[in-house]
Coordinates of C-alpha atoms and ligand atoms in Angstrom, one line a residue:
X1 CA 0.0 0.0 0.0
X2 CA 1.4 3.2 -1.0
X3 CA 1.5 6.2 1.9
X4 CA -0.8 8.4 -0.1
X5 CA -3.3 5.8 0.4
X6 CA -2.8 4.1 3.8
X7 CA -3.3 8.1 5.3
X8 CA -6.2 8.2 3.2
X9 CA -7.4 5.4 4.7
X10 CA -6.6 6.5 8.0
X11 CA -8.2 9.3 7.9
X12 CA -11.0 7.5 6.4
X13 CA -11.5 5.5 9.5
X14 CA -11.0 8.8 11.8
X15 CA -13.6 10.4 10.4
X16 CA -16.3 7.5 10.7
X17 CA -15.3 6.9 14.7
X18 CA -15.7 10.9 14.5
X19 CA -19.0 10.8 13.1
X20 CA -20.8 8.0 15.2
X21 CA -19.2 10.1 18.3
X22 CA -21.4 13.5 16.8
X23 CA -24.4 11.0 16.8
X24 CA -23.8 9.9 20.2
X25 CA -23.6 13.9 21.1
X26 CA -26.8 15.0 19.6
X27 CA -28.3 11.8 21.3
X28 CA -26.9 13.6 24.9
X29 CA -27.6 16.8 24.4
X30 CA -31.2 15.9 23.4
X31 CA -31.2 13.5 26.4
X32 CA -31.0 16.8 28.9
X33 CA -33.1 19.4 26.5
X34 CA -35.5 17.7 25.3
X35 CA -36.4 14.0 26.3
X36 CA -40.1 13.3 27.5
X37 CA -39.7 11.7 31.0
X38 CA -41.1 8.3 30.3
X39 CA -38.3 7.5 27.8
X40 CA -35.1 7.6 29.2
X41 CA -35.0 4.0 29.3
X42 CA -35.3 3.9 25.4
X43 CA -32.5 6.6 25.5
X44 CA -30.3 4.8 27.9
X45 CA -30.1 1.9 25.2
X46 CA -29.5 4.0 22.2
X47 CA -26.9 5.6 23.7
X48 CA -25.0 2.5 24.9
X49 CA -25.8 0.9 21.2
X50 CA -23.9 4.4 19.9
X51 CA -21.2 4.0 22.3
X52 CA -20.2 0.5 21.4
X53 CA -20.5 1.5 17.5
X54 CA -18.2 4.1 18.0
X55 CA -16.1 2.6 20.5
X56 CA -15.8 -0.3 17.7
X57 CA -14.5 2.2 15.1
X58 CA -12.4 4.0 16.9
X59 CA -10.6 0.7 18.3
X60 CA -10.7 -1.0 14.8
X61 CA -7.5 -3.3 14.5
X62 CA -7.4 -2.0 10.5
X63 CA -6.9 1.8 12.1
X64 CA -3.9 -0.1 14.5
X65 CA -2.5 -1.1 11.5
X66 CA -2.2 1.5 9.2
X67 CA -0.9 3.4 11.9
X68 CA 2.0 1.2 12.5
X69 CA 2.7 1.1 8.9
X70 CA 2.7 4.9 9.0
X71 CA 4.8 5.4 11.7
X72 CA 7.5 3.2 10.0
X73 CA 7.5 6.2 7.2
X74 CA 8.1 9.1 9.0
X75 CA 10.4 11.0 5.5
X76 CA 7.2 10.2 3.9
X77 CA 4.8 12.2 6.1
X78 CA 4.2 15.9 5.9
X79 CA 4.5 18.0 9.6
X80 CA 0.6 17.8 9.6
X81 CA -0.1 14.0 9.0
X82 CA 3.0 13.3 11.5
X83 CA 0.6 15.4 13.7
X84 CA -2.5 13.9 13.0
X85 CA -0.2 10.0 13.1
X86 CA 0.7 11.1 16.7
X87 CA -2.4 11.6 18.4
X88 CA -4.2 9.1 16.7
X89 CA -1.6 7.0 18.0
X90 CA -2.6 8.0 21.4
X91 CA -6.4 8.2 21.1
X92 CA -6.0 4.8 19.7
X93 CA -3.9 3.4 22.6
X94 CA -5.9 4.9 25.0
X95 CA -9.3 3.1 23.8
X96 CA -7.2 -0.4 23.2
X97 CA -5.2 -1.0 25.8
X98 CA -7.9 -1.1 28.3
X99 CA -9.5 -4.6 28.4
X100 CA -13.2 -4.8 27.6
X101 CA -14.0 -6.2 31.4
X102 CA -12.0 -3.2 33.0
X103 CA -13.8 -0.5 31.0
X104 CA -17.0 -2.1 31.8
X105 CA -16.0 -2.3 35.9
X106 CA -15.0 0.6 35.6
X107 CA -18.3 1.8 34.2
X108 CA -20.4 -0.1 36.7
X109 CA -18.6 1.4 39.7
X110 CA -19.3 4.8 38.4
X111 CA -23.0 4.3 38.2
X112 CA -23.0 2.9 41.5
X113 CA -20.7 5.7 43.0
X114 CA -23.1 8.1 41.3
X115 CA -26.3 7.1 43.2
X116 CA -24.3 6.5 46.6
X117 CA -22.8 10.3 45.8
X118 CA -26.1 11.6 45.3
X119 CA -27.6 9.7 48.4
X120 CA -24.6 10.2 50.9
X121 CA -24.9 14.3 49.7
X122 CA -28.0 14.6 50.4
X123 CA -27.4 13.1 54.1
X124 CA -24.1 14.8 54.3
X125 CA -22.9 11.1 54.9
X126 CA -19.2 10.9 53.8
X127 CA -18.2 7.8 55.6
X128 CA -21.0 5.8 53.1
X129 CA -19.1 7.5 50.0
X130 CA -15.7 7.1 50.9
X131 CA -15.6 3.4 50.2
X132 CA -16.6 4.7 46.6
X133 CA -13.4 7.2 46.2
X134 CA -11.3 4.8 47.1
X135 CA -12.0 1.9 44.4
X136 CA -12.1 4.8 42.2
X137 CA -8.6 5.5 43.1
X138 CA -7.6 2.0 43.0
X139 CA -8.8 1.9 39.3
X140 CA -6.9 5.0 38.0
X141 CA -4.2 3.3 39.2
X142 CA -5.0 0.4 37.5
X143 CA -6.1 2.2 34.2
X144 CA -2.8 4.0 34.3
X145 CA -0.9 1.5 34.7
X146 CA -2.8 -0.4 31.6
X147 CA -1.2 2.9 29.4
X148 CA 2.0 2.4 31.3
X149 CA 2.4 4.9 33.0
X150 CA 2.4 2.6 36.8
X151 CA 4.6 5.7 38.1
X152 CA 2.5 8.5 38.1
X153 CA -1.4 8.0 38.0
X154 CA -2.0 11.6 39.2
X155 CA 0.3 12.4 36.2
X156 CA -1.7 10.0 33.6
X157 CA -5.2 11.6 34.7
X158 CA -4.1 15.1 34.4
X159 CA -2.3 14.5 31.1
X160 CA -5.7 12.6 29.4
X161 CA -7.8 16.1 29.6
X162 CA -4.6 18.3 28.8
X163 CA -1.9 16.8 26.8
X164 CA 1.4 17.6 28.2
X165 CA 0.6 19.3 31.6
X166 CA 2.2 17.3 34.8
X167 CA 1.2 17.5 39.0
X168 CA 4.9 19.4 38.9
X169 CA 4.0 21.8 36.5
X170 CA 0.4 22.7 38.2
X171 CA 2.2 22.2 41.6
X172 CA 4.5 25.1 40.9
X173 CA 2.0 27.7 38.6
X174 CA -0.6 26.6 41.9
X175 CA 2.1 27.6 44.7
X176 CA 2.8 30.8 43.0
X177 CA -1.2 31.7 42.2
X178 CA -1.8 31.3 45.7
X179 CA 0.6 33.3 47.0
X180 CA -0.5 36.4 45.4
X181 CA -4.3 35.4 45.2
X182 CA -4.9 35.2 48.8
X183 CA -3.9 38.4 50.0
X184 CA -5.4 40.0 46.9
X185 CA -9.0 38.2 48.0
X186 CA -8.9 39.5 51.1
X187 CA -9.0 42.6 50.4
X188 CA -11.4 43.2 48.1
X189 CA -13.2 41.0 50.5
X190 CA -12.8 43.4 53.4
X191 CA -13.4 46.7 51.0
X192 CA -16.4 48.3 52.0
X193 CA -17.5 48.4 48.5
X194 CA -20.1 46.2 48.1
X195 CA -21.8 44.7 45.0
X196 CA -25.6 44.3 45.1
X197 CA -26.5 41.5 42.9
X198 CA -30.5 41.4 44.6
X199 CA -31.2 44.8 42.9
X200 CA -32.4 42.3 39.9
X201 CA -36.0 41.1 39.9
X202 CA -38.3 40.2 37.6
X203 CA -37.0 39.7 34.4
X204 CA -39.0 37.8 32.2
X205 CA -36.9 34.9 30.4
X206 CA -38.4 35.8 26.8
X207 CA -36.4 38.7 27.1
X208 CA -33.6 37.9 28.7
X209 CA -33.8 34.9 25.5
X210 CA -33.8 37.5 23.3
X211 CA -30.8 39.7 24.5
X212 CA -28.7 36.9 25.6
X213 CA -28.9 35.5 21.9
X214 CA -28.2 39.3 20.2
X215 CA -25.1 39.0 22.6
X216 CA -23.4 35.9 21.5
X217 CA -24.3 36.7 17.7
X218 CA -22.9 40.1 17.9
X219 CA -19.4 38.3 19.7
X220 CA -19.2 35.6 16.8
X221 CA -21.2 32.7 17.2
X222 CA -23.0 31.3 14.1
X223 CA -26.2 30.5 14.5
X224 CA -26.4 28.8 11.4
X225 CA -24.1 26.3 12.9
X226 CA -25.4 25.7 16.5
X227 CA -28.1 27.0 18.8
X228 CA -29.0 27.6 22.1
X229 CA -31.8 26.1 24.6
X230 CA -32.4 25.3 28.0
X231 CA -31.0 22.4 30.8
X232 CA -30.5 22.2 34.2
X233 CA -27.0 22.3 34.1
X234 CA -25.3 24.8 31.2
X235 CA -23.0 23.2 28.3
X236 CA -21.8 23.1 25.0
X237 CA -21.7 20.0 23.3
X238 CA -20.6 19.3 19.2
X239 CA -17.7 20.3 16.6
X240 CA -17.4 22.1 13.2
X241 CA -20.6 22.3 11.7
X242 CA -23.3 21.9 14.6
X243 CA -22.8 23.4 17.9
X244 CA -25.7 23.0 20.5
X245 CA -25.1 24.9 24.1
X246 CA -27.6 25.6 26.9
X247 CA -27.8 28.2 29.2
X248 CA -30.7 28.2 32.0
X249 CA -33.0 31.0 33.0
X250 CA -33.9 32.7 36.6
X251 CA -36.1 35.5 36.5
X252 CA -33.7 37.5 39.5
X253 CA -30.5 36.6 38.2
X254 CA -30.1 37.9 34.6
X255 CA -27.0 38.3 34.7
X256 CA -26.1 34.9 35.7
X257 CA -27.9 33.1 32.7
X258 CA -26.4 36.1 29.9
X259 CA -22.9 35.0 31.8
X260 CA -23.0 31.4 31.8
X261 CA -24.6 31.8 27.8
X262 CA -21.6 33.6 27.5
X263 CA -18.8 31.2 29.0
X264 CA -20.7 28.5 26.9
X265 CA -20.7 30.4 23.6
X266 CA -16.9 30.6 24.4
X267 CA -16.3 27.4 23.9
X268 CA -18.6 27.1 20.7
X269 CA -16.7 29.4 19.3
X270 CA -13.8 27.4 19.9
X271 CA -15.4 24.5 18.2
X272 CA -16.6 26.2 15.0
X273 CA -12.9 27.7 14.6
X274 CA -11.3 24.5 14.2
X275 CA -10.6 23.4 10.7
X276 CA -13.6 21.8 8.7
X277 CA -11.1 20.1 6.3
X278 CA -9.8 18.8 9.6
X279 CA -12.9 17.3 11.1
X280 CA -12.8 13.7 12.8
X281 CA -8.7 14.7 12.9
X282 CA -6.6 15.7 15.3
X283 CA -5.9 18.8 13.4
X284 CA -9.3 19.5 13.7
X285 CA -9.9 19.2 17.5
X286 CA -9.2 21.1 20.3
X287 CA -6.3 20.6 22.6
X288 CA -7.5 20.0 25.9
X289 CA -9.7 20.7 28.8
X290 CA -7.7 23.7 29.9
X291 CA -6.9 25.4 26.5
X292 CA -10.8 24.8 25.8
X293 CA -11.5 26.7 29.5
X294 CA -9.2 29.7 28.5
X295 CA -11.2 30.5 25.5
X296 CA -14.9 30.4 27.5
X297 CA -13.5 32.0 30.2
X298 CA -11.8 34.6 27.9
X299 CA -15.2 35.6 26.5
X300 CA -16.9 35.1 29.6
X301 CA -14.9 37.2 32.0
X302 CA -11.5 39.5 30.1
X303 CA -14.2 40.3 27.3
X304 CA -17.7 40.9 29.0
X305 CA -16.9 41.7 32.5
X306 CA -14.5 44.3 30.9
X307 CA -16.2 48.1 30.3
X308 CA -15.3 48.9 26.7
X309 CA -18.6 45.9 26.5
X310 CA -20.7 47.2 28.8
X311 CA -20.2 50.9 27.1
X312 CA -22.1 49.5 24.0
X313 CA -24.4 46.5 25.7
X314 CA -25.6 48.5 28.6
X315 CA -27.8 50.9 26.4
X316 CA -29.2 47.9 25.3
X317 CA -29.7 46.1 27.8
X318 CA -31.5 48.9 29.4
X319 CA -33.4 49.2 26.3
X320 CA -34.9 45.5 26.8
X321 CA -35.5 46.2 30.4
X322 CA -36.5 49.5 31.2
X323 CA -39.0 48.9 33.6
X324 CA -36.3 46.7 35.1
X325 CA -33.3 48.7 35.7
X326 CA -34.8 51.9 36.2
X327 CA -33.2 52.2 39.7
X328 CA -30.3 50.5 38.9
X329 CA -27.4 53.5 38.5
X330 CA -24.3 52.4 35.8
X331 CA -22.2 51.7 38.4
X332 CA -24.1 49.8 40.0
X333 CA -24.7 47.5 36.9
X334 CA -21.3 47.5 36.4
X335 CA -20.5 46.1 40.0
X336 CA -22.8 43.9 40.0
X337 CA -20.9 41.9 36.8
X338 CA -17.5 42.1 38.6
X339 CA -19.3 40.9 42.3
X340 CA -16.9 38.9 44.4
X341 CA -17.8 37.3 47.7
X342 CA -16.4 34.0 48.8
X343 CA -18.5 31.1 49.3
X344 CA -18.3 27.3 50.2
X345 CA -19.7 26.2 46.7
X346 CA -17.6 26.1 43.6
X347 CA -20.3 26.7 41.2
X348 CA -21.5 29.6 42.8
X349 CA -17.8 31.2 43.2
X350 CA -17.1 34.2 41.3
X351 CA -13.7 34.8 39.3
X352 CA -11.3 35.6 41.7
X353 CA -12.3 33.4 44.5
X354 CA -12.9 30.4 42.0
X355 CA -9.3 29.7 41.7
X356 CA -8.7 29.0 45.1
X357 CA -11.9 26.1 45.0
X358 CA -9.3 24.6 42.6
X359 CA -6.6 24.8 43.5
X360 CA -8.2 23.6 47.1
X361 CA -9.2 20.1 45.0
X362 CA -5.8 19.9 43.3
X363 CA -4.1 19.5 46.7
X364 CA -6.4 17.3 47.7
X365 CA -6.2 15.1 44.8
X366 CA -2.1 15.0 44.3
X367 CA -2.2 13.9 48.6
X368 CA -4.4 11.1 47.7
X369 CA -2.5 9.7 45.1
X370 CA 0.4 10.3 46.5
X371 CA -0.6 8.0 49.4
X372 CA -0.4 10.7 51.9
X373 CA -3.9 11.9 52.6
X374 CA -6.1 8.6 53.2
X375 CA -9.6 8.7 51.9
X376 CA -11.1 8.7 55.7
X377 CA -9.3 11.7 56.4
X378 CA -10.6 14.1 53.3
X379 CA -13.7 15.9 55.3
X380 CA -11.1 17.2 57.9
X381 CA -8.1 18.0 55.0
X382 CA -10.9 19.7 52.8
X383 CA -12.4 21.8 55.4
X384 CA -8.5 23.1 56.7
X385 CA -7.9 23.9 53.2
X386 CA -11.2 26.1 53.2
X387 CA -10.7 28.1 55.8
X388 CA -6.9 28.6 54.8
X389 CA -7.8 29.5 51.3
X390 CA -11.1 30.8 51.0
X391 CA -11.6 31.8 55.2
X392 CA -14.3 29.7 55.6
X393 CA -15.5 26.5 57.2
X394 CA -18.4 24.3 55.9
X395 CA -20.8 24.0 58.3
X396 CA -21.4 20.3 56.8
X397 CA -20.0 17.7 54.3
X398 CA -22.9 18.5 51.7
X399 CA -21.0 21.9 51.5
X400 CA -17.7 20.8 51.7
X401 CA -16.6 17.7 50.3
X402 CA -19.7 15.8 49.3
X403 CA -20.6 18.9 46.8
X404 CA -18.8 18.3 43.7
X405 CA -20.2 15.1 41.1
X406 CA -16.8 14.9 39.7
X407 CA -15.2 12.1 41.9
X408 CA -17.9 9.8 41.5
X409 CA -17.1 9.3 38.0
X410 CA -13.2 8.6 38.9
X411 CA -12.7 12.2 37.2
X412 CA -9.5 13.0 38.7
X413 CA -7.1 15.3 37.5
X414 CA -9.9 17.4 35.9
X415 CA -10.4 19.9 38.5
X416 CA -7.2 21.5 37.4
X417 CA -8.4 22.5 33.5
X418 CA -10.6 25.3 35.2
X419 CA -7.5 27.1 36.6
X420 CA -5.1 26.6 34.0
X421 CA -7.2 27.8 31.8
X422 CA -8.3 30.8 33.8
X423 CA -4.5 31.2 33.7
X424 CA -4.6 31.1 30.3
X425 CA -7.5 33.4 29.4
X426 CA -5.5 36.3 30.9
X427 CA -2.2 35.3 29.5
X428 CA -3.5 35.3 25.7
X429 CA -5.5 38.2 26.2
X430 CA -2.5 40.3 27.2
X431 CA -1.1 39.0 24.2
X432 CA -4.2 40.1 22.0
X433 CA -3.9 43.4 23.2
X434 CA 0.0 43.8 22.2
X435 CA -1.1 42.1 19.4
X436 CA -4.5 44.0 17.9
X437 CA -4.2 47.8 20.1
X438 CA -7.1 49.5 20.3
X439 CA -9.1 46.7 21.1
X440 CA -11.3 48.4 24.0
X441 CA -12.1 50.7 21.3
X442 CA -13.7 47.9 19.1
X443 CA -15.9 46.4 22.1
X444 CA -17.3 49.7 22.7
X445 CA -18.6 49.7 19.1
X446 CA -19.4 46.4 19.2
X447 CA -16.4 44.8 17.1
X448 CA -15.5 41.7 18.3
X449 CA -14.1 40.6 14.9
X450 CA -10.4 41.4 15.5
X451 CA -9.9 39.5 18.5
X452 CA -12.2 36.5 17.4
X453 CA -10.1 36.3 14.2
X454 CA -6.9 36.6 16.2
X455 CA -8.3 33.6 19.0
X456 CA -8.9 31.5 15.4
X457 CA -5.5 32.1 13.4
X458 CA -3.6 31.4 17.2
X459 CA -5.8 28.7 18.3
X460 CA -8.6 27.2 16.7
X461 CA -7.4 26.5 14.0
X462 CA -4.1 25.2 15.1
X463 CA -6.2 21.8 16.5
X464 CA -4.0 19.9 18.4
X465 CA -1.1 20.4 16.5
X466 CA 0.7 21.9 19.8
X467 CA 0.2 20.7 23.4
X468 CA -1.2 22.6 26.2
X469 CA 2.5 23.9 27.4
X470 CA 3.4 24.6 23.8
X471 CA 0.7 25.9 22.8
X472 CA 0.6 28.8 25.0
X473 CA 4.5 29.6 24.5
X474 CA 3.6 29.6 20.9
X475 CA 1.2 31.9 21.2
X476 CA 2.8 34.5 23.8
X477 CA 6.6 33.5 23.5
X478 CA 6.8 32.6 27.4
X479 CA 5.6 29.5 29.4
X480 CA 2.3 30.0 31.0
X481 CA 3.1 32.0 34.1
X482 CA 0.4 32.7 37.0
X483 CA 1.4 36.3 36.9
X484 CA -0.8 37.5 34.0
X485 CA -3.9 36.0 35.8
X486 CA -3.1 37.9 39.0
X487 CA -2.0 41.1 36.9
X488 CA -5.9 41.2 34.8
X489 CA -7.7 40.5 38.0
X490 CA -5.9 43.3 40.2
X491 CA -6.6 45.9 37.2
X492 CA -9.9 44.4 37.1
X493 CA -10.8 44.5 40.8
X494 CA -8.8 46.8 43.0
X495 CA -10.0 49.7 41.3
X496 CA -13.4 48.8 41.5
X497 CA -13.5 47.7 45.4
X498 CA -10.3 50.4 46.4
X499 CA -13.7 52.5 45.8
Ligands
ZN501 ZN1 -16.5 25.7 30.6

């Protein structure tokens, strides 16, 4: 078989695993939008038939070997099909290596860990989950060790949601976030200034539909390639040519739903930058977790927490609601989007504080696979780490360790993505701005063009082509460094709560 046509062939095959996974997607996302509620049994089996299709296409031994007969070519290759050889190498390994009865454990312990989450939360009963954790643990170390890497677990786990990133790494971009990010909490914290975020009541959701929608057109998104409804939880789900992301309304918290459309339309944008000649590729994915994080959280908080977009969205936004915000002064408004206040629940943190949740669960993660922090022992290691990082205690284990879902599915190592790529966020936007000046300029007009085109040379349409590391040294010429994040968020908030 020639090259030309074994990559064809391989690419072939990627693109078929790729399309079964988009079915499987759809099925998801329509699974929290829009299923009746008598026929989630029926969806529960369609989905598992979709998995096992697609698990049998990605893990198809013909895609094994054209891939070894590629990777015996290399002078052959062009730098983007060495690209696309390497990570199909690892996606490939990742869904092989594991045998058939481990995945399937593994996915049965799950379930169960999910309900015994769910119930022990509920009672604030940690002692009934902790059995749970621990077999989880045991089987990352097991799955890791299946990939060879029996060394470092922690490491394997962090590397499968962002290529390339390592505890060290995090350890030390962590340490030095911390010890700038604490002091700077506490005192905006202890400013007098005070946001009011109850001043907003009663705004009815067909309206707050309609602006939120005007918003994430006018910032980029296509909405001839994706859409935007309602579920309980907000996500974005799909690549390339069909987006879907949900927000959720509240009729006293406007602001929350625009935001969280906002963050969500973030990462859609991500997704319909990558390259459609690239779809099903690696060169047409995105890198990771974290790199996909930085470009919600970009949107989300540099771009519309930032006043150059309130200048041109606040007249409209007063427009929609009149009745509304009649009492509500600019500054007020504008305080109310940059509120900070700590609390016990990492959803409900805001952007300053929401590092420290983070980096809170990285600590606690890297001590329990390290062997030093034993499962029985978390309630009293989280709750010190609370009140050392965010100055508070939780009163119970429901608000302290029992509150995130994420350990119940063995999801370790994820926790992290949300930091570094609030790191991120700030570190490409500063580059942006040296890149494109007079980019305040353009928001207050209501341009986001520049910096959207900028976000898709850089990034989306690189794919994978770099890792996380790389990727953000590529783009700004340095390592990532925590000091860009605590640089944006002092300009951002000590002006504002210095009064
Ligand atoms: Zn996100």
């Amino acid at each position: 078989m020639t090259t030309a046509a074994a990559y064809a062939e391989l690419i072939s095959k990627l693109k078929r695993a790729h399309v079964l996974g988009t079915v499987n997607g759809l099925l998801g996302w329509d699974e929290q939008v829009n299923l009746p509620p008598d026929s989630a049994d029926l969806r529960a089996e369609q989905l598992a038939l979709m998995a096992e299709l697609q698990h049998a296409a990605a893990s198809n031994p013909c895609v094994g070997e054209l891939l070894t007969l590629l990777e015996g070519r290399p002078g052959e290759l062009s730098t983007d099909q060495q690209v696309v050889l390497k990570y199909s190498r690892r996606d490939f390994d990742r869904v092989t290596k594991l045998p058939p009865e481990f995945v399937s454990e593994k996915a049965r312990h799950s379930s169960k860990a999910f309900h015994a989450w769910a119930e022990c939360k509920a009672k604030s009963d940690f002692a009934g989950y902790a059995p749970f954790i621990e077999q989880h643990i045991k089987l990352a170390k097991q799955e890791a060790a299946y990939l060879g890497c029996t060394g470092a677990p922690y490491d394997y786990m962090i590397d499968r949601h962002d290529p390339g990133m390592t505890a060290a790494v995090i350890e030390r971009l962590f340490g030095e976030l911390k010890q700038s990010l604490v002091p700077l909490m506490r005192e905006i914290v202890s400013s007098p200034v005070k946001a009011r975020t109850g001043i907003f009541r009663g705004f009815p959701v067909e309206q707050q539909r309609t602006f939120l929608h005007s918003v994430t057109e006018r910032i980029g998104f296509n909405y001839r390639r994706g859409r935007i409804d309602v579920s309980l939880h907000p996500f974005c789900e799909g690549s390339g040519a069909d987006i879907r992301m949900t927000t959720h309304f509240d009729e006293h918290n406007p602001l929350n739903s625009l935001f969280s459309a906002i963050h969500e339309t973030g990462h859609g944008l991500y997704e319909q930058g990558t390259r459609s000649d690239h779809q099903g590729t690696p060169l047409g994915q995105a890198v990771g977790m974290a790199v996909h994080e930085s470009q919600s959280r970009l949107w989300e908080n540099q771009v519309a927490r930032s006043r150059p977009f309130w200048r041109f969205f606040e007249p409209r936004f007063r427009e929609t609601f009149s009745a509304q915000l009649g009492a509500v002064s600019s500054d007020e408004l504008y305080l109310a989007v940059n509120a900070v206040r700590p609390t016990l629940i990492r959803v409900d943190a805001d952007e300053v504080t929401y590092n420290l949740h983070i980096i809170l669960r990285f600590e606690i993660e890297k001590r329990l696979f390290a062997g030093t922090l034993a499962v029985a022992d978390l309630p009293a290691a989280w709750n010190a780490l609370a009140q050392e990082l965010l100055g508070l205690t939780p009163a119970s284990d429901r608000e302290g360790v029992l509150q995130d879902v994420h350990w119940s599915g063995g999801m370790f190592g994820y926790f992290p993505s949300y930091c570094l790529g609030n790191m991120m966020a700030a570190q490409f936007w500063y580059q942006a701005q040296d890149d494109l000046p007079g980019l305040d300029d353009d928001f207050a007009r209501g341009d986001f063009s520049r910096l959207l085109g900028w976000l898709r040379r850089n990034i989306h349409e690189q794919g994978r082509r770099h890792d996380t590391r790389e990727l953000v040294k590529v783009v700004t010429g340095e390592p990532l460094n925590p000091k860009h994040l605590l640089r944006y968020l002092s300009e951002r908030y000590l002006p504002l709560y210095r009064g």
